[in-house]
CSV table of C-alpha atoms in Angstrom, one decimal:
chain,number,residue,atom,x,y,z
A,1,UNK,CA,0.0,0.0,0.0
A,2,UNK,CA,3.0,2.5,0.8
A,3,UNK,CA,4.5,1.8,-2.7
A,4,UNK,CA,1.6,2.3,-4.4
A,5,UNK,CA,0.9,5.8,-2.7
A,6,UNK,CA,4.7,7.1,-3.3
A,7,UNK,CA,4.5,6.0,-6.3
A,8,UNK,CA,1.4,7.9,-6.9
A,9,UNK,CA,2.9,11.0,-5.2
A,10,UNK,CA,5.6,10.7,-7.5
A,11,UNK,CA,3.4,10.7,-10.5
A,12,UNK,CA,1.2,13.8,-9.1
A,13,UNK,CA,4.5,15.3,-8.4
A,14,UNK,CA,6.2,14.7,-12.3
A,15,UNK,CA,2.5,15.7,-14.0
A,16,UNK,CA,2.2,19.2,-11.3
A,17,UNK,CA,6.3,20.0,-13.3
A,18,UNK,CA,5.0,19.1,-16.1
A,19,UNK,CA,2.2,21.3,-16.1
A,20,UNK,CA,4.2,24.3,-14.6
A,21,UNK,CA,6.8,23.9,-17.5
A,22,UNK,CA,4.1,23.7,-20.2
A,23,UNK,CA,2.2,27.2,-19.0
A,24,UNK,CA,5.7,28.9,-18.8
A,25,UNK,CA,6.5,27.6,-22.1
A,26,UNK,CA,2.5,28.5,-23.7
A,27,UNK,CA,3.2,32.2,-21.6
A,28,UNK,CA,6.9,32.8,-23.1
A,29,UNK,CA,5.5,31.7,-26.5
A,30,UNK,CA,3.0,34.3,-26.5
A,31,UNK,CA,5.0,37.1,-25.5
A,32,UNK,CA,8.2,36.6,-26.9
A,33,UNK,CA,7.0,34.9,-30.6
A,34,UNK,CA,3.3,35.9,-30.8
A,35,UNK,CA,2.6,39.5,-29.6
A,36,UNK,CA,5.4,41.3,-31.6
A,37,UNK,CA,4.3,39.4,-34.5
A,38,UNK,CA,0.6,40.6,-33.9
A,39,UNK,CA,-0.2,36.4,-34.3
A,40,UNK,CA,-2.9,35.4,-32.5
A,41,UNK,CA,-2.8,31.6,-30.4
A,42,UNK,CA,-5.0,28.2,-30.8
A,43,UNK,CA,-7.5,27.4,-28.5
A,44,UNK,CA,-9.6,29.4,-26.2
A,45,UNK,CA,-6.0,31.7,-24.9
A,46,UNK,CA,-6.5,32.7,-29.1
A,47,UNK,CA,-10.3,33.8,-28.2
A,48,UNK,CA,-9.3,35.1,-25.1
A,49,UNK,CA,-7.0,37.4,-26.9
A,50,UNK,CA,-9.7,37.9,-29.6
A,51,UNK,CA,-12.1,39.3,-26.8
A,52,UNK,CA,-9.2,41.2,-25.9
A,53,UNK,CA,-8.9,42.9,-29.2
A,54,UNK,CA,-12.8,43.1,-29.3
A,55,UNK,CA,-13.3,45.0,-25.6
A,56,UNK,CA,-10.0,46.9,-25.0
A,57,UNK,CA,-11.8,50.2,-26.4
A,58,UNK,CA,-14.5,49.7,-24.6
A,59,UNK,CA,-15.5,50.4,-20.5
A,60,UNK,CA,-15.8,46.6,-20.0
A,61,UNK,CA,-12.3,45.5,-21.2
A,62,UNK,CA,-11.7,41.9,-20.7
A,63,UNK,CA,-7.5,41.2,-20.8
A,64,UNK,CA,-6.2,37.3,-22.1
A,65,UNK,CA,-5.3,36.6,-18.3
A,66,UNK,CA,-8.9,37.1,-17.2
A,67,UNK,CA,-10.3,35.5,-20.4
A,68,UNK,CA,-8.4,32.5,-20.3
A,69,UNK,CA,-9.8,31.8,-16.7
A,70,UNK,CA,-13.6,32.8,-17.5
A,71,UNK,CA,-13.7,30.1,-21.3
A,72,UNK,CA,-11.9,27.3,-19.5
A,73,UNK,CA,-13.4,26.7,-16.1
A,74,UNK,CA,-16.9,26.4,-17.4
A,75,UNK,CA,-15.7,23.6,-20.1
A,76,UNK,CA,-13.5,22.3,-17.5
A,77,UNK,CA,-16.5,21.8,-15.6
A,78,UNK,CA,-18.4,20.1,-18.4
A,79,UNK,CA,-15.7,17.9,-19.5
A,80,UNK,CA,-14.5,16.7,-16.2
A,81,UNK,CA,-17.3,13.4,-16.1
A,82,UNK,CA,-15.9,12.4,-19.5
A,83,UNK,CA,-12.2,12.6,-18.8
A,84,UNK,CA,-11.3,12.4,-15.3
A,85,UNK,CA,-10.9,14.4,-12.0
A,86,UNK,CA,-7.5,14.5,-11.9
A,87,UNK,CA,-6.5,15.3,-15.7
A,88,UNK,CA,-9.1,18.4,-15.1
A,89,UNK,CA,-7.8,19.2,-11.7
A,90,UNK,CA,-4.3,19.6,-13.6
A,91,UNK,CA,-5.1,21.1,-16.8
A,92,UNK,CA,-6.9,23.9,-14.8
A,93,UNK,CA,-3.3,24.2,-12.8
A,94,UNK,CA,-1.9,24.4,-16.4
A,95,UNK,CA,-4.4,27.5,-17.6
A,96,UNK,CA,-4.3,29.3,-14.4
A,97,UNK,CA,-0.5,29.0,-14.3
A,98,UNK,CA,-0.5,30.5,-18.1
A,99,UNK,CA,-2.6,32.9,-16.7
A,100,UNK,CA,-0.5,33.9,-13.9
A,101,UNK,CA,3.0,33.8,-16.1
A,102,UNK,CA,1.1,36.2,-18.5
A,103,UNK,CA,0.2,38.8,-16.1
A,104,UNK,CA,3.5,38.6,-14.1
A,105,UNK,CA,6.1,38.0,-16.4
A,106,UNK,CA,7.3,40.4,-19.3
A,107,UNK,CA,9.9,38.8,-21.9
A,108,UNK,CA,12.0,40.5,-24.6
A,109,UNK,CA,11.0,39.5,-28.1
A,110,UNK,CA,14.4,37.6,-29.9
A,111,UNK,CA,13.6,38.0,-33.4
A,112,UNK,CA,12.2,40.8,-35.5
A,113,UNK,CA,11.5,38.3,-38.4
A,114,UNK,CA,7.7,38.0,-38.8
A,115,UNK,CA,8.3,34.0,-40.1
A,116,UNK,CA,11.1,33.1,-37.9
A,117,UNK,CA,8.9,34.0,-34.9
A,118,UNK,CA,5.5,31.9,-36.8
A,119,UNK,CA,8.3,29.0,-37.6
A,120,UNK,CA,9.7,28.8,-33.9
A,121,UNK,CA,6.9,29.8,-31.7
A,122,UNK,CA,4.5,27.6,-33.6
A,123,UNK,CA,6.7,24.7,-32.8
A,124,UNK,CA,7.3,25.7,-29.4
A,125,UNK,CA,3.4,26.3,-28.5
A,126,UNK,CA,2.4,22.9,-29.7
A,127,UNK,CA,5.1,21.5,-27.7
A,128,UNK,CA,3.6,23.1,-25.0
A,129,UNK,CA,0.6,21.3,-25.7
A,130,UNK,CA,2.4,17.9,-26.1
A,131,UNK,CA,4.4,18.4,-22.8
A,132,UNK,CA,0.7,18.9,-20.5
A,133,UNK,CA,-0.7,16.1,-22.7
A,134,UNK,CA,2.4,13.5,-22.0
A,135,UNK,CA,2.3,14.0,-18.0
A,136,UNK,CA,-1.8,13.5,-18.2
A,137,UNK,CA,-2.8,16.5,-18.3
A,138,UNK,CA,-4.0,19.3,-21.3
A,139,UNK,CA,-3.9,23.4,-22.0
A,140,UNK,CA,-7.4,23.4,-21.0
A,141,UNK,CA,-10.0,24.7,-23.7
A,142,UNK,CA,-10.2,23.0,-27.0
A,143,UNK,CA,-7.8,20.5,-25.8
A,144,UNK,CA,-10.7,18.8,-23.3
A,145,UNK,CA,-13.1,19.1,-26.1
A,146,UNK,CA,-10.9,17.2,-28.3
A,147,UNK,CA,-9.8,14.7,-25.7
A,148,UNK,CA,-13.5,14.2,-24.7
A,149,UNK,CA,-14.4,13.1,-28.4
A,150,UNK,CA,-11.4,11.4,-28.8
A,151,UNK,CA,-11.9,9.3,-25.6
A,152,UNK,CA,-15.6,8.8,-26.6
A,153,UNK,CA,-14.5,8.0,-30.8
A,154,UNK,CA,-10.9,6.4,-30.4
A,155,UNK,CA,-10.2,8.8,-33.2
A,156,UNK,CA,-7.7,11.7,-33.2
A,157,UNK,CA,-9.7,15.5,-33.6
A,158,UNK,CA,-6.5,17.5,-33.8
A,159,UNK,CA,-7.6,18.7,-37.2
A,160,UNK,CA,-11.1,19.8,-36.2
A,161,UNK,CA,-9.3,22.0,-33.6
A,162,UNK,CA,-7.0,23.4,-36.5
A,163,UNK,CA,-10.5,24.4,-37.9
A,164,UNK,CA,-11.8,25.9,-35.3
A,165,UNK,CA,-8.9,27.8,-34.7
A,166,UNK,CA,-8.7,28.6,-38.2
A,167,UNK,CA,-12.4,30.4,-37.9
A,168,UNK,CA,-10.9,32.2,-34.5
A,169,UNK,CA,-7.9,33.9,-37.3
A,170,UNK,CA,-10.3,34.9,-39.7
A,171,UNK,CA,-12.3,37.1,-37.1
A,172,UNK,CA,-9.0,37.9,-36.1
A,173,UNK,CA,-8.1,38.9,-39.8
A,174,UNK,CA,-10.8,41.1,-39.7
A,175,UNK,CA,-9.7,43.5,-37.3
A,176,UNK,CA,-6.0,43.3,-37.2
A,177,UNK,CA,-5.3,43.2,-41.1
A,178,UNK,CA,-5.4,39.9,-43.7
A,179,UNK,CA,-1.5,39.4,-43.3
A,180,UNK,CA,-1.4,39.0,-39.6
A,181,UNK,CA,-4.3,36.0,-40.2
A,182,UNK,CA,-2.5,34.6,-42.3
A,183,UNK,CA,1.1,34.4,-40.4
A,184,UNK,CA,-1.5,33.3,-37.3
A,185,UNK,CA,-3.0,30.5,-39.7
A,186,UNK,CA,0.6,29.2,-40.6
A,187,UNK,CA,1.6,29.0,-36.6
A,188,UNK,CA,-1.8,27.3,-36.1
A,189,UNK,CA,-0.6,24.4,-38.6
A,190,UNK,CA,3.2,24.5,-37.7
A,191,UNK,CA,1.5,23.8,-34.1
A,192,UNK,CA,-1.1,21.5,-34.7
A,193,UNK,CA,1.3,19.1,-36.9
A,194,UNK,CA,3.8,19.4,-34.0
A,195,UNK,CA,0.7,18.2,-31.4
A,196,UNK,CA,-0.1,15.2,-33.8
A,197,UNK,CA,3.4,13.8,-34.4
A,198,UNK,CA,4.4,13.7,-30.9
A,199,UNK,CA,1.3,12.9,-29.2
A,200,UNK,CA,0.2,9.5,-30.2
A,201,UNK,CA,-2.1,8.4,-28.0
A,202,UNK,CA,-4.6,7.4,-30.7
A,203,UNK,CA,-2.6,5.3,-33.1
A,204,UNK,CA,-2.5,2.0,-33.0
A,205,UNK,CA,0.0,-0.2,-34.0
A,206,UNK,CA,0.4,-4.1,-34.9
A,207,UNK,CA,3.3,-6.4,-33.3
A,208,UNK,CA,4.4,-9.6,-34.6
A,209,UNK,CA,5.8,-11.7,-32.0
A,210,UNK,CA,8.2,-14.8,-32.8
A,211,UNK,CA,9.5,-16.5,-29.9
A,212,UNK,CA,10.3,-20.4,-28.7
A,213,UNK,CA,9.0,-19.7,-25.7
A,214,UNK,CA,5.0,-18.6,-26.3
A,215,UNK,CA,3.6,-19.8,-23.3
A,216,UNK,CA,5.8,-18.2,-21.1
A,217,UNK,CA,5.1,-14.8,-23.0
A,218,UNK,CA,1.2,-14.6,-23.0
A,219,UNK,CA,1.5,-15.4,-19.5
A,220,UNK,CA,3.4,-12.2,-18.8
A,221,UNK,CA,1.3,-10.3,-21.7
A,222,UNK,CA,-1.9,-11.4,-20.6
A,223,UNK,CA,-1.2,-10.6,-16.8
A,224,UNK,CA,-0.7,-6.5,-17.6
A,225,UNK,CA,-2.0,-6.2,-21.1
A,226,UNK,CA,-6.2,-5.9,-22.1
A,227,UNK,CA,-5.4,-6.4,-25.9
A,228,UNK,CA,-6.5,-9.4,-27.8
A,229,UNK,CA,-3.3,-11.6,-28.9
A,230,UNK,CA,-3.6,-15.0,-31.7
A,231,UNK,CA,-0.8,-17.3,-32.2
A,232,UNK,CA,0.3,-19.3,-34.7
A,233,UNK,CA,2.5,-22.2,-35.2
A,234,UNK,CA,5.4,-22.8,-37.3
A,235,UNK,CA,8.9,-23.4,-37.8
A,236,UNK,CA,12.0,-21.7,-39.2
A,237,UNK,CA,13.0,-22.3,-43.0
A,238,UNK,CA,16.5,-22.4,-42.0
A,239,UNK,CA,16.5,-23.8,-39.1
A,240,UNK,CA,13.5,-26.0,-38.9
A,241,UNK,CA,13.5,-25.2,-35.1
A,242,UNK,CA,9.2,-25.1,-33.9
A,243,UNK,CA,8.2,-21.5,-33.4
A,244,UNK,CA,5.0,-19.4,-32.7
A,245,UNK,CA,3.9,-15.9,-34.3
A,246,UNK,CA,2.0,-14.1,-32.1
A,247,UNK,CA,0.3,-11.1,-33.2
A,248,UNK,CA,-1.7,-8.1,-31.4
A,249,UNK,CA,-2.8,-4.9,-31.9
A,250,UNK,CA,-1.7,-2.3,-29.1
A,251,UNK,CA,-1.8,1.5,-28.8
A,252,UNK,CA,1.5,3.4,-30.4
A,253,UNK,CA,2.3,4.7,-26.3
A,254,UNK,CA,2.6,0.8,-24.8
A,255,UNK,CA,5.0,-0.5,-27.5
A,256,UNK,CA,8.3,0.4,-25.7
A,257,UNK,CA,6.9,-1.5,-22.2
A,258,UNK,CA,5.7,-4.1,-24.3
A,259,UNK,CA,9.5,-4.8,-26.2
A,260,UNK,CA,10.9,-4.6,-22.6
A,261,UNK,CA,8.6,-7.1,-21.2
A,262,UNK,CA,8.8,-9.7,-23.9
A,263,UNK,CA,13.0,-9.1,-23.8
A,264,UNK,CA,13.1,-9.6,-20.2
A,265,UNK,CA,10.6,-12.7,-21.3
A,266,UNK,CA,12.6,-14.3,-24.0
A,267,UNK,CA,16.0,-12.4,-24.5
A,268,UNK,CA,16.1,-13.8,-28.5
A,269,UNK,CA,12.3,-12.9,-29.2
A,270,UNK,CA,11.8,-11.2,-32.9
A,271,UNK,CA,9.4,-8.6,-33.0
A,272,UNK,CA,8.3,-6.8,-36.4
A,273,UNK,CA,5.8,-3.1,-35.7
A,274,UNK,CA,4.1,-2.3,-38.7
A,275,UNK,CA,1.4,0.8,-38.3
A,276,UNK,CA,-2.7,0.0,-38.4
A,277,UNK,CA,-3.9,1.9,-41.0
A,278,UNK,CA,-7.7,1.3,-39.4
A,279,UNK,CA,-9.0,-1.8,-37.1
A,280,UNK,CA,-12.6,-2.9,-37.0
A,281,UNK,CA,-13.9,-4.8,-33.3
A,282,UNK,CA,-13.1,-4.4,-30.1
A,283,UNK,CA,-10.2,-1.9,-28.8
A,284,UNK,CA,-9.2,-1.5,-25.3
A,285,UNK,CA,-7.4,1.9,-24.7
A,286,UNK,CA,-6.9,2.4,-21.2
A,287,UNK,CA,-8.5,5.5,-19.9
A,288,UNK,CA,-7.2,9.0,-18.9
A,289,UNK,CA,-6.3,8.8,-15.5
């Protein structure tokens, strides 16, 4: 019982860094990339800047800090059933961190370039993303609503955020010039390709097991793994030596634990990853914790 509580203390404690990092990154981002490039961000911290723009000449003027707190808690709220307590309780550290590091903090921009700054700070913000994403947690806004679907589909929605945020630019476009949208459209994409390469959560690969020693690995498989597994016999051309070709279908995130506990299995196992392109039945993805 101890082990399992330091070991969840130590989890907390590597997702509540993670989470600190990301909203210093997402707040350097915007100030030293975005703002003297006039580019506006994804996700509600872009619509919170929008209402910004929209009510800074008036007498109710609404600043990104407070904006990002008053979009995100109500989804947070909404989302929370569908995901999980603690990925909300974090991702609302994440946003009110941002939020904090934006009203606190003031950075010096490094380049003057209007592309160097969409090229780097568009990588950099959706690393931001992948960084809360990869400790279990999220940047709050679009990202639960994507999750939430994801979670409920098994299917990847990164590009209907890109659309969304696309539609945020074009108002944007229409009050801060055509050129600015379209530098903020490019950093949208440079970001949103740099969230769906490094956060895989959603793609599923095939492994192709040979090993001598079969009954020995579906006992260790089977004892941490959910995932369906067939096996086949046969025997080596060469060698004529009795074999069996075990194949499953796992999530892209488990293949490294799955290699190491097959090698500590059988140290001479073969294993050949080839990506799904789609799978029809029953998939078990374990769920957001």
């Amino acid at each position: 019982m101890t082990g399992s509580k330091n070991k969840r203390i130590r989890k907390d404690a590597i997702t509540l860094i993670g989470v600190v990092l990301s909203a210093a990154l997402q707040a350097y981002v915007i100030k030293v990339f975005m703002n003297p490039s006039n580019l506006i961000s994804s996700g509600f911290t872009g619509v919170a800047q929008l209402i910004n723009l929209l009510t800074e000449t008036t007498g109710f003027h609404i600043d990104t800090s407070l904006g990002i707190l008053l979009l995100n808690i109500p989804v947070a709220l909404l989302c929370a059933r569908g995901i999980s307590p603690r990925f909300t309780l974090f991702s609302c550290i994440q946003f009110g961190c941002a939020s904090l590091f934006l009203k606190l903090f003031q950075f010096e921009p490094l380049m003057q370039d209007v592309l160097l700054n969409v090229a780097f700070g568009g990588f950099l913000y959706g690393i931001c993303v992948v960084i809360a994403l990869k400790v279990g947690a999220s940047t709050g806004g679009t990202d639960f609503v994507a999750l939430y679907f994801s979670n409920k589909f098994g299917k990847s929605l990164w590009q209907y955020v890109f659309l969304f945020n696309t539609t945020v630019v074009l108002i944007f476009g229409a009050f801060r010039g055509w050129t600015h949208a379209g530098y903020s459209i490019v950093f949208q994409l440079i970001s949103t390709k740099t969230i769906s390469t490094f956060h895989t959560r959603y793609e599923r690969l095939t492994m192709q097991i040979t090993t001598e020693h079969p009954q020995e690995l579906l006992a260790a498989y089977t004892a941490q793994y959910r995932h369906g597994i067939s096996c086949v016999d046969g025997y080596g051309g060469y060698s004529h030596q009795p074999f069996t070709v075990m194949t499953t279908v796992v999530s892209s995130y488990e293949v490294k634990e799955i290699i190491h506990l097959m090698k500590e299995v059988d140290p001479k196992v073969i294993i050949n990853i080839y990506k799904t392109v789609d799978f029809v039945g029953g998939f078990y993805r374990k769920p957001i914790d």
